[in-house]
């Protein structure tokens, strides 16, 4: 089977449900949220990578209306679930305006419990794990962890999965990744790959190990773990060893050209972090990330220098992170609060010394209506990652639950 | 000589018989065992059952300010639970998974489950441990500290001390009805002995387990000991059933 046909599988699952479920109770639920938000981005005119926005033509203003809905139908044996997103987006910049509308399933799944400890599932699933907030080095598919566009939900991978859960402490998953989900970069490096994941959850320690093999890439190996030291303190870490489909090498010698390498050499990324929760429920997180695929200080300097004469390539094949070492700190409100939430984030690229501050806030006006705002303030020059493209981004909007 | 021997034998046999009778009848008059009382009372709050599914309505008040009511669906087995928010609608589908001491929170659209600290509270005065099945017998060492009347009902008074770090509270003073063997009142203390919260329990529900009808918790009122704040939890649609381990698997929580 080279691809999954969602409608066919749903139909198959629905046809088998009555036989499997028989007298079992059905439970249904659904949720929906309407988002409307506007973004204003102040681009850097002297950008080395995108001078006067000539190359990327990024939107300087955008307005978005988005409907996110989810449903779940389940009994003891079968679970059908899905999450659908429909949006329309108006964008403007110095070159004119454009609009884009799209509708897609970000997640869906048909899951059947085939035995006491066994489940079989097919659908679109976000294969992301670990406790890291800044990046997810232990997942080959979601290293970015949604940070590039925080307003957008992650889209799952199309997959089939067999899960074995002998008890609450252990689980094992064998996954056939059929292809990356909606909107994936082509060619799809993860098409027809295999994934094995083992998880263990115990009293204070939870950890997992994962291996992924794609047909044309070296295997990915990852581990993640978290240790609850006390009621308030938690330590965690993630590690991944990977070969990327394509990388742009930037030799430290500026006289040398960029080198496009496919696939990349094997490199490792590791994240260590800790989280402290205060008596009032607010928490403070600090993370350090080392990404072996990033540039050294000299390589990053040469990357920007070369970009002054070679347009397009450095932006089009920009590495997932330019630097090699990062510090990320988060101070956030009690996540369980039902009246509002705020989150302050600080990131320092230790390789080039650039900084980025970001703040998100949300408050409830009515049980079904909240307003929110997100401000991103990069503090860096045109030749530092943080300030390479824009100097300020402000998003404000509301969301209404249905 | 023969008579003396016979008399001595009669005396010894009588003593032996008395000792046997005494040892047989002793348990009937022995002091009740604190651990057994605790274990039996746990059942009325979901402990020692193969699994339990219940819906909890929470209403919190802090002084004059009333928080928005919450409704959550909980699946629990011993120290593990999954709590899914039904109301308020803006949090619908949010889940808190607890497996022993490890906890995660997930919401529709979140990039991945977020690990959370045991210090994070559910709502108002309720802790995550309060919504899960109660397993005081497994989590605490119990000691009997006499009897007292609560609302005219005679109760065993138990002093509980946490056996391990995953216990929700460090120390508890727990009043268990002598007649109904259900907990009626609890005081929760910190390690230093400071009173943190008090709770009262009502048992308007009934469940069937192993052919027996057991009174089951219907309402828990938790009051802060330091400020004027309280949370009322009402337990409804209680079902005793085995819950698959996969329900507590983070990789299958979607």
XYZ file of C-alpha atoms in Angstrom:
656
model
C 0.000 0.000 0.000
C 1.809 3.115 -1.125
C -0.595 5.667 0.282
C -3.458 5.937 2.687
C -6.911 6.828 1.470
C -8.513 8.428 4.509
C -12.104 8.143 3.341
C -11.714 4.477 2.478
C -10.138 3.635 5.797
C -12.782 5.550 7.707
C -15.463 3.645 5.824
C -13.710 0.348 6.513
C -13.425 1.189 10.183
C -17.064 2.235 10.360
C -18.167 -0.997 8.707
C -16.170 -3.107 11.133
C -17.211 -1.115 14.180
C -20.656 -2.646 14.746
C -19.237 -6.160 14.646
C -16.424 -5.365 17.020
C -18.246 -3.067 19.350
C -21.547 -4.888 19.528
C -23.192 -3.650 22.705
C -20.420 -1.281 23.695
C -21.262 2.295 24.605
C -20.382 4.927 22.050
C -18.954 8.187 23.217
C -18.840 11.174 20.898
C -17.319 14.592 21.321
C -16.355 17.493 19.145
C -14.822 20.916 19.543
C -14.408 23.950 17.344
C -12.604 27.243 17.622
C -12.729 30.209 15.302
C -9.538 32.255 15.172
C -9.163 35.721 13.681
C -5.844 37.485 13.928
C -3.716 40.100 12.249
C 0.053 40.266 12.001
C 2.375 43.180 11.282
C 5.991 42.452 10.606
C 8.736 45.065 10.366
C 11.211 43.725 7.859
C 14.848 44.653 7.832
C 15.664 46.689 4.707
C 19.372 46.040 5.061
C 18.838 42.298 5.353
C 21.725 40.346 3.850
C 19.570 37.330 3.133
C 16.504 39.200 1.896
C 17.481 42.770 0.925
C 14.411 45.037 0.591
C 12.339 41.873 0.698
C 13.328 41.233 -2.942
C 13.945 37.514 -2.479
C 11.496 36.041 0.012
C 8.753 38.679 -0.499
C 7.546 38.084 3.022
C 4.152 39.524 3.996
C 4.488 42.715 6.037
C 0.829 42.613 7.000
C -1.566 39.700 7.088
C -5.066 38.978 8.313
C -6.165 35.425 8.942
C -9.505 33.782 9.671
C -9.211 30.162 10.656
C -11.651 27.503 11.792
C -10.210 24.563 13.714
C -12.539 21.692 14.463
C -12.038 18.296 16.003
C -14.198 15.238 16.580
C -13.917 11.901 18.311
C -16.198 8.886 18.176
C -15.157 5.943 20.300
C -16.142 2.907 22.254
C -14.127 0.217 24.032
C -12.768 -1.141 20.754
C -12.696 1.587 18.154
C -11.724 5.223 18.102
C -12.214 7.545 15.131
C -10.832 11.021 15.504
C -9.933 13.954 13.303
C -8.878 17.551 13.365
C -9.679 19.787 10.410
C -8.497 23.265 9.605
C -9.915 25.715 7.115
C -8.363 29.132 6.727
C -8.257 32.162 4.541
C -5.337 34.579 4.620
C -4.881 38.041 3.132
C -1.263 39.168 2.810
C 0.329 42.476 1.808
C 3.841 43.737 1.256
C 5.591 46.411 -0.813
C 4.974 44.403 -3.976
C 1.234 44.065 -3.705
C -1.274 41.834 -2.025
C -2.265 38.212 -2.281
C -4.644 35.813 -0.633
C -4.640 32.114 0.065
C -7.336 29.756 1.261
C -6.803 26.182 2.307
C -8.612 23.333 4.029
C -6.971 20.192 5.293
C -6.950 17.528 7.961
C -4.066 18.220 10.314
C -4.758 14.959 12.157
C -7.052 12.009 11.766
C -6.984 8.464 13.017
C -8.922 5.210 12.946
C -7.766 3.023 15.812
C -8.911 -0.496 16.612
C -8.114 -2.364 19.796
C -7.321 -5.800 18.466
C -6.415 -7.506 21.717
C -5.935 -6.926 25.428
C -2.636 -5.069 24.866
C -2.689 -4.377 21.141
C -3.917 -1.468 19.049
C -3.743 -0.922 15.312
C -4.147 2.561 13.902
C -4.058 4.326 10.568
C -4.200 8.023 9.918
C -2.282 11.254 10.249
C -0.416 11.578 13.535
C 2.023 14.134 14.955
C 5.020 11.945 15.756
C 6.577 14.348 18.204
C 7.703 13.605 21.770
C 10.099 14.573 24.507
C 9.997 17.429 26.980
C 12.062 19.979 25.017
C 10.220 23.236 24.281
C 12.748 25.097 22.131
C 13.390 22.297 19.689
C 12.681 18.531 19.542
C 15.978 16.819 18.684
C 14.603 13.354 19.451
C 12.001 13.563 16.670
C 13.264 13.391 13.084
C 10.056 14.958 11.744
C 9.479 17.929 14.059
C 12.862 19.275 15.100
C 11.401 22.775 14.784
C 8.581 21.920 17.238
C 6.299 24.488 15.565
C 8.462 27.440 16.603
C 8.850 28.911 13.089
C 5.146 29.734 12.886
C 3.714 29.488 16.405
C 0.180 30.344 15.261
C 0.051 27.323 12.975
C -0.711 23.834 14.267
C 1.601 20.986 13.356
C 0.366 18.657 10.638
C 0.724 14.920 11.268
C 2.530 12.265 9.252
C 0.421 9.802 7.260
C 1.085 6.486 8.929
C -0.025 3.055 10.042
C 0.846 1.993 13.560
C 0.843 -1.134 15.684
C 1.102 -0.447 19.409
C 1.754 -2.874 22.214
C 0.992 -1.660 25.729
C 1.399 -4.563 28.181
C 0.929 -2.266 31.196
C 0.842 1.392 32.115
C 4.615 1.589 32.390
C 5.639 0.172 29.015
C 4.711 0.607 25.376
C 6.192 -0.204 21.997
C 5.167 1.161 18.600
C 5.977 0.007 15.108
C 5.030 2.653 12.548
C 5.018 2.648 8.778
C 5.277 6.291 7.723
C 3.537 6.332 4.366
C 4.368 9.961 3.626
C 4.621 13.339 5.291
C 1.259 15.009 5.807
C -0.358 18.011 4.163
C 1.966 20.759 2.962
C 5.174 18.736 3.256
C 8.310 19.773 1.397
C 8.836 17.813 -1.823
C 10.544 15.486 -2.530
C 9.334 13.785 0.613
C 12.349 12.283 2.403
C 10.157 10.330 4.854
C 8.023 8.563 2.282
C 7.800 4.823 3.045
C 9.955 4.888 6.144
C 9.823 2.686 9.246
C 9.801 3.798 12.840
C 10.255 1.822 16.050
C 9.663 3.472 19.403
C 9.930 2.105 22.919
C 8.653 3.994 25.964
C 8.906 3.478 29.684
C 7.100 5.472 32.339
C 7.892 4.813 35.969
C 7.400 6.554 39.275
C 9.604 9.583 38.637
C 11.326 8.735 35.397
C 9.852 8.629 31.898
C 11.979 7.932 28.844
C 11.813 6.637 25.313
C 14.034 5.556 22.446
C 13.263 5.805 18.746
C 14.822 4.624 15.486
C 13.624 5.677 12.029
C 14.780 4.377 8.666
C 13.845 6.159 5.462
C 14.643 4.487 2.105
C 17.259 7.032 0.963
C 18.592 8.319 4.258
C 20.806 6.983 7.016
C 18.893 5.870 10.096
C 17.779 8.370 12.731
C 18.320 7.463 16.382
C 16.780 9.421 19.212
C 16.216 9.238 22.960
C 14.309 11.456 25.360
C 13.746 11.397 29.089
C 12.426 13.373 32.015
C 13.041 13.022 35.729
C 10.668 14.490 38.312
C 13.114 15.366 41.051
C 10.543 16.874 43.413
C 7.057 18.390 43.284
C 8.525 21.545 41.794
C 11.680 20.530 39.934
C 12.006 18.482 36.780
C 15.055 17.693 34.647
C 14.788 16.556 31.046
C 16.778 15.902 27.939
C 16.522 14.894 24.293
C 19.094 13.556 21.856
C 19.031 12.767 18.160
C 21.608 11.491 15.717
C 20.590 12.200 12.147
C 21.462 12.442 8.490
C 19.512 15.266 6.807
C 18.248 15.017 3.196
C 19.948 18.279 2.078
C 22.232 20.771 3.795
C 23.986 23.918 2.708
C 27.599 23.678 3.830
C 29.329 26.961 4.505
C 33.115 26.584 4.584
C 34.786 28.888 7.107
C 37.001 30.232 4.318
C 34.864 32.966 2.716
C 36.685 32.534 -0.588
C 35.153 29.078 -0.926
C 31.591 28.791 -2.323
C 28.596 27.242 -0.589
C 28.384 23.489 -0.991
C 25.026 21.752 -1.303
C 25.395 18.324 0.233
C 22.764 15.604 -0.127
C 22.530 13.779 2.156
C 24.340 15.523 4.977
C 27.044 13.958 7.113
C 25.769 12.342 10.322
C 25.523 14.844 13.169
C 23.988 14.877 16.630
C 21.759 17.312 18.469
C 21.206 17.325 22.217
C 18.971 19.372 24.481
C 19.094 19.484 28.267
C 16.603 21.419 30.323
C 15.061 21.953 33.695
C 11.716 23.249 34.843
C 10.867 24.779 38.209
C 7.260 25.373 39.292
C 6.547 28.019 41.914
C 3.912 27.794 44.631
C 1.525 29.962 42.539
C 1.786 27.596 39.562
C 4.060 29.800 37.455
C 7.035 27.963 36.036
C 10.501 28.754 34.815
C 12.257 26.648 32.207
C 15.837 26.816 31.001
C 17.151 24.801 28.072
C 20.476 24.420 26.332
C 20.647 23.024 22.806
C 23.659 21.882 20.846
C 22.963 21.155 17.195
C 25.823 19.551 15.301
C 24.145 20.431 11.980
C 24.486 24.156 12.761
C 27.427 26.342 11.745
C 30.409 27.255 13.857
C 31.008 30.976 14.458
C 33.394 31.166 11.469
C 31.056 29.195 9.209
C 28.091 31.408 10.126
C 30.150 34.554 9.495
C 31.161 33.164 6.089
C 27.508 32.211 5.388
C 26.390 35.847 5.720
C 29.416 37.185 3.854
C 28.789 34.911 0.863
C 25.098 35.862 0.902
C 26.046 39.418 -0.116
C 26.974 38.143 -3.550
C 24.947 34.966 -3.876
C 21.239 35.652 -3.481
C 18.537 33.058 -3.059
C 20.554 29.974 -2.204
C 21.443 30.915 1.404
C 17.791 31.668 2.166
C 16.292 28.787 0.180
C 18.532 26.198 1.796
C 18.885 27.944 5.154
C 19.775 25.357 7.812
C 17.151 24.454 10.425
C 19.234 26.490 12.886
C 22.160 28.648 11.810
C 24.135 28.365 15.023
C 25.438 25.418 16.915
C 24.649 26.344 20.533
C 21.538 27.968 22.009
C 20.122 28.987 25.333
C 16.356 29.193 25.705
C 14.421 30.339 28.762
C 10.686 30.451 29.377
C 8.741 32.018 32.218
C 5.075 31.210 32.052
C 1.835 31.508 33.982
C 0.057 28.546 35.520
C -0.959 26.414 32.559
C -4.007 25.162 34.452
C -5.437 28.641 34.970
C -8.835 29.081 33.341
C -8.797 32.876 33.244
C -5.745 33.538 31.114
C -2.234 32.566 30.240
C 1.029 34.345 29.463
C 4.439 33.183 28.426
C 7.743 35.079 28.095
C 10.512 33.542 26.018
C 14.148 34.431 25.566
C 16.534 32.764 23.130
C 20.229 33.427 22.759
C 22.229 32.104 19.857
C 25.516 31.428 21.629
C 27.305 31.041 18.293
C 26.655 34.576 16.978
C 25.547 36.344 20.170
C 22.089 37.307 18.810
C 19.047 37.398 21.091
C 15.316 37.089 20.645
C 12.561 38.032 23.067
C 9.010 36.840 22.591
C 5.872 37.213 24.679
C 2.447 35.621 24.349
C -0.593 36.615 26.358
C -4.175 35.465 26.389
C -7.122 36.568 28.479
C -10.726 35.440 28.669
C -13.411 38.028 28.027
C -16.304 35.608 28.052
C -16.462 31.817 28.582
C -16.390 31.425 24.800
C -14.257 34.390 23.817
C -10.565 35.124 24.416
C -8.179 37.704 23.012
C -4.511 37.025 22.521
C -1.319 38.720 21.406
C 2.148 37.587 20.398
C 5.162 39.879 20.098
C 8.527 38.740 18.762
C 11.495 41.090 19.150
C 14.750 39.864 17.656
C 17.779 41.792 18.905
C 20.525 41.206 16.431
C 22.234 42.664 13.415
C 21.667 41.795 9.779
C 24.441 39.220 10.061
C 23.033 37.467 13.096
C 20.363 34.785 12.918
C 17.878 36.556 15.202
C 17.823 39.809 13.264
C 18.528 38.499 9.776
C 15.025 38.977 8.379
C 12.847 41.179 10.585
C 13.112 43.441 13.602
C 9.602 43.107 15.048
C 6.529 40.946 14.624
C 3.230 41.664 16.366
C 0.154 39.436 16.193
C -3.149 40.210 17.881
C -6.429 38.405 17.547
C -9.317 36.645 19.194
C -10.584 33.111 19.385
C -14.101 31.993 19.932
C -15.018 28.490 21.076
C -18.078 26.783 19.680
C -0.418 -40.912 92.896
C -2.773 -41.966 90.105
C -5.459 -39.512 91.338
C -2.889 -36.720 91.570
C -1.784 -37.449 88.056
C -5.411 -37.514 86.831
C -6.166 -34.217 88.623
C -3.030 -32.617 87.204
C -3.979 -33.733 83.719
C -7.553 -32.371 84.170
C -6.095 -29.034 85.302
C -3.695 -28.868 82.337
C -6.408 -29.851 79.844
C -8.756 -27.200 81.288
C -5.995 -24.583 80.980
C -5.203 -25.688 77.440
C -8.867 -25.567 76.487
C -9.199 -22.091 77.987
C -6.118 -20.933 76.080
C -7.428 -22.353 72.801
C -10.834 -20.741 73.369
C -9.175 -17.484 74.278
C -6.968 -17.467 71.198
C -9.929 -18.295 68.945
C -12.094 -15.538 70.410
C -9.306 -12.894 70.569
C -9.692 -11.449 67.068
C -13.331 -10.651 67.757
C -12.276 -8.315 70.572
C -8.963 -7.100 69.023
C -8.460 -3.445 68.167
C -9.352 -2.727 64.504
C -6.425 -2.737 62.095
C -5.709 0.748 60.735
C -4.487 -0.510 57.366
C -7.625 -2.641 56.803
C -9.891 0.288 57.678
C -8.003 2.471 55.220
C -8.085 -0.155 52.483
C -11.827 -0.697 52.880
C -12.548 3.033 52.940
C -10.488 3.545 49.748
C -13.020 1.497 47.760
C -15.679 4.150 48.271
C -13.294 6.614 46.596
C -12.220 4.395 43.712
C -9.240 2.613 45.275
C -8.636 -1.123 44.888
C -10.991 -1.335 41.920
C -9.991 -2.627 38.461
C -10.640 0.835 37.058
C -13.114 3.630 37.356
C -14.647 6.166 34.999
C -16.371 9.185 36.486
C -17.416 12.679 35.650
C -16.434 15.428 38.054
C -17.982 18.872 38.269
C -15.710 21.365 39.974
C -16.744 24.712 41.334
C -14.160 26.873 43.067
C -14.577 30.007 45.134
C -11.881 32.360 46.378
C -13.420 34.854 48.772
C -16.351 36.393 46.922
C -14.932 35.506 43.504
C -16.449 32.417 41.907
C -14.421 30.604 39.252
C -16.016 29.246 36.120
C -17.458 25.754 36.714
C -15.489 22.877 35.219
C -16.595 19.460 34.071
C -14.010 16.734 33.541
C -14.177 13.096 32.566
C -11.731 10.947 34.503
C -10.477 7.434 33.824
C -8.412 6.116 36.699
C -6.646 2.962 37.814
C -4.685 3.105 41.078
C -2.031 5.850 40.727
C -2.723 6.567 37.069
C -5.414 8.751 35.592
C -6.469 10.611 32.475
C -8.627 13.676 33.033
C -10.268 15.207 29.979
C -11.892 18.622 30.194
C -15.459 18.851 28.869
C -16.224 22.357 30.136
C -15.458 25.238 29.829
C -15.783 24.660 26.098
C -12.653 26.641 25.289
C -10.600 23.934 27.026
C -12.603 21.013 25.638
C -10.357 18.105 24.751
C -7.524 19.196 27.070
C -6.123 16.214 28.922
C -3.954 15.650 31.944
C -2.261 12.287 32.044
C -0.751 11.065 35.266
C 1.237 7.835 35.472
C 2.449 7.482 39.031
C 4.436 10.693 39.610
C 4.962 11.677 35.970
C 2.378 14.058 34.535
C 1.678 15.579 31.138
C -0.801 18.053 29.763
C -2.027 18.056 26.192
C -4.513 20.218 24.298
C -5.929 19.958 20.789
C -3.422 21.569 18.446
C -0.475 21.496 20.845
C 2.785 20.434 19.170
C 3.374 17.734 21.782
C 2.329 16.842 25.329
C 3.939 19.122 27.924
C 5.320 17.533 31.089
C 3.948 19.291 34.156
C 4.982 19.359 37.755
C 2.967 17.624 40.484
C 2.742 21.110 42.029
C 0.322 22.246 39.294
C -3.189 22.275 40.671
C -6.312 21.224 38.833
C -8.584 24.051 39.910
C -8.896 26.069 43.085
C -8.024 23.841 46.027
C -8.183 20.537 44.137
C -4.936 18.715 43.451
C -4.453 16.266 40.609
C -4.418 13.516 43.212
C -7.927 14.477 44.332
C -9.492 13.643 40.988
C -7.819 10.237 40.654
C -8.830 7.052 42.456
C -7.850 7.208 46.122
C -5.208 4.719 47.174
C -4.405 5.893 50.693
C -3.699 2.283 51.746
C -0.904 2.106 49.179
C 0.393 5.647 49.632
C 0.306 6.119 53.418
C 1.301 4.395 56.650
C -1.762 4.422 58.911
C -1.977 4.645 62.687
C -5.148 4.568 64.758
C -5.548 7.569 67.040
C -8.854 6.751 68.743
C -12.436 7.529 67.855
C -14.381 10.774 67.483
C -17.861 11.763 66.392
C -18.359 13.600 63.108
C -21.908 14.934 62.678
C -23.106 12.370 65.230
C -21.421 9.452 63.465
C -18.700 7.531 65.316
C -15.422 7.545 63.383
C -12.006 5.953 63.617
C -9.371 8.674 63.583
C -6.356 7.698 61.476
C -3.045 9.484 61.263
C -1.539 8.925 57.822
C 2.080 9.540 56.853
C 3.208 9.442 53.199
C 5.190 6.308 52.291
C 6.710 7.834 49.165
C 7.092 11.118 47.286
C 4.241 10.520 44.825
C 1.651 10.780 47.598
C -0.351 13.981 47.097
C -0.028 15.126 50.735
C 2.684 14.588 53.349
C 0.396 13.895 56.308
C -3.345 13.377 56.637
C -5.654 13.087 59.620
C -8.556 11.004 58.373
C -11.928 10.285 59.987
C -13.486 7.001 58.818
C -17.032 6.042 59.788
C -17.017 2.973 62.068
C -20.363 1.788 60.712
C -20.092 2.598 56.978
C -16.263 2.367 56.650
C -16.076 5.475 54.456
C -13.944 8.576 54.987
C -16.020 11.525 56.224
C -13.401 14.155 56.902
C -9.731 14.763 56.208
C -7.145 17.321 57.209
C -4.126 17.668 54.960
C -0.794 18.753 56.462
C 2.628 19.751 55.146
C 5.836 17.979 56.268
C 6.312 20.620 58.961
C 2.856 19.861 60.320
C 1.140 23.008 58.989
C -2.550 22.499 58.202
C -3.035 23.187 54.484
C -6.572 22.102 53.652
C -9.572 20.298 55.076
C -12.022 18.136 53.156
C -15.482 16.695 53.782
C -16.888 13.743 51.850
C -20.431 12.637 51.016
C -21.475 9.265 49.625
C -24.701 9.609 47.624
C -23.578 7.221 44.845
C -23.586 3.418 44.893
C -21.486 1.042 42.797
C -21.513 -2.714 42.363
C -18.240 -4.566 42.684
C -17.766 -8.343 43.043
C -21.464 -8.754 43.760
C -21.442 -6.183 46.573
C -23.124 -2.790 46.605
C -20.659 -0.207 47.892
C -21.480 3.368 48.898
C -19.522 5.669 46.632
C -18.326 9.239 46.861
C -20.646 11.862 45.406
C -19.233 15.095 46.779
C -15.927 16.345 48.125
C -15.603 19.839 49.579
C -12.046 21.099 50.003
C -11.374 24.232 52.064
C -8.120 26.115 52.269
C -6.939 26.362 55.879
C -5.268 29.745 55.440
C -7.590 31.741 53.192
C -11.326 31.866 52.550
C -11.368 29.587 49.502
C -13.046 26.303 48.718
C -13.595 23.861 45.872
C -16.583 21.572 45.579
C -16.208 18.420 43.481
C -19.324 16.496 42.543
C -18.819 12.957 41.260
C -21.389 11.578 38.817
C -21.940 8.806 36.225
C -19.579 6.496 38.066
C -18.692 3.260 36.256
C -16.431 0.501 37.537
C -14.671 -1.148 34.617
C -11.301 -2.367 33.502
C -9.417 0.318 31.588
C -6.911 -0.644 28.910
C -3.297 0.316 29.645
C -3.162 2.040 26.235
C -5.436 4.776 27.630
C -2.452 5.863 29.724
C 0.055 5.707 26.872
C 1.257 9.142 25.820
C 1.874 7.872 22.279
C -1.805 6.973 21.858
C -3.478 9.848 23.628
C -4.643 11.581 20.411
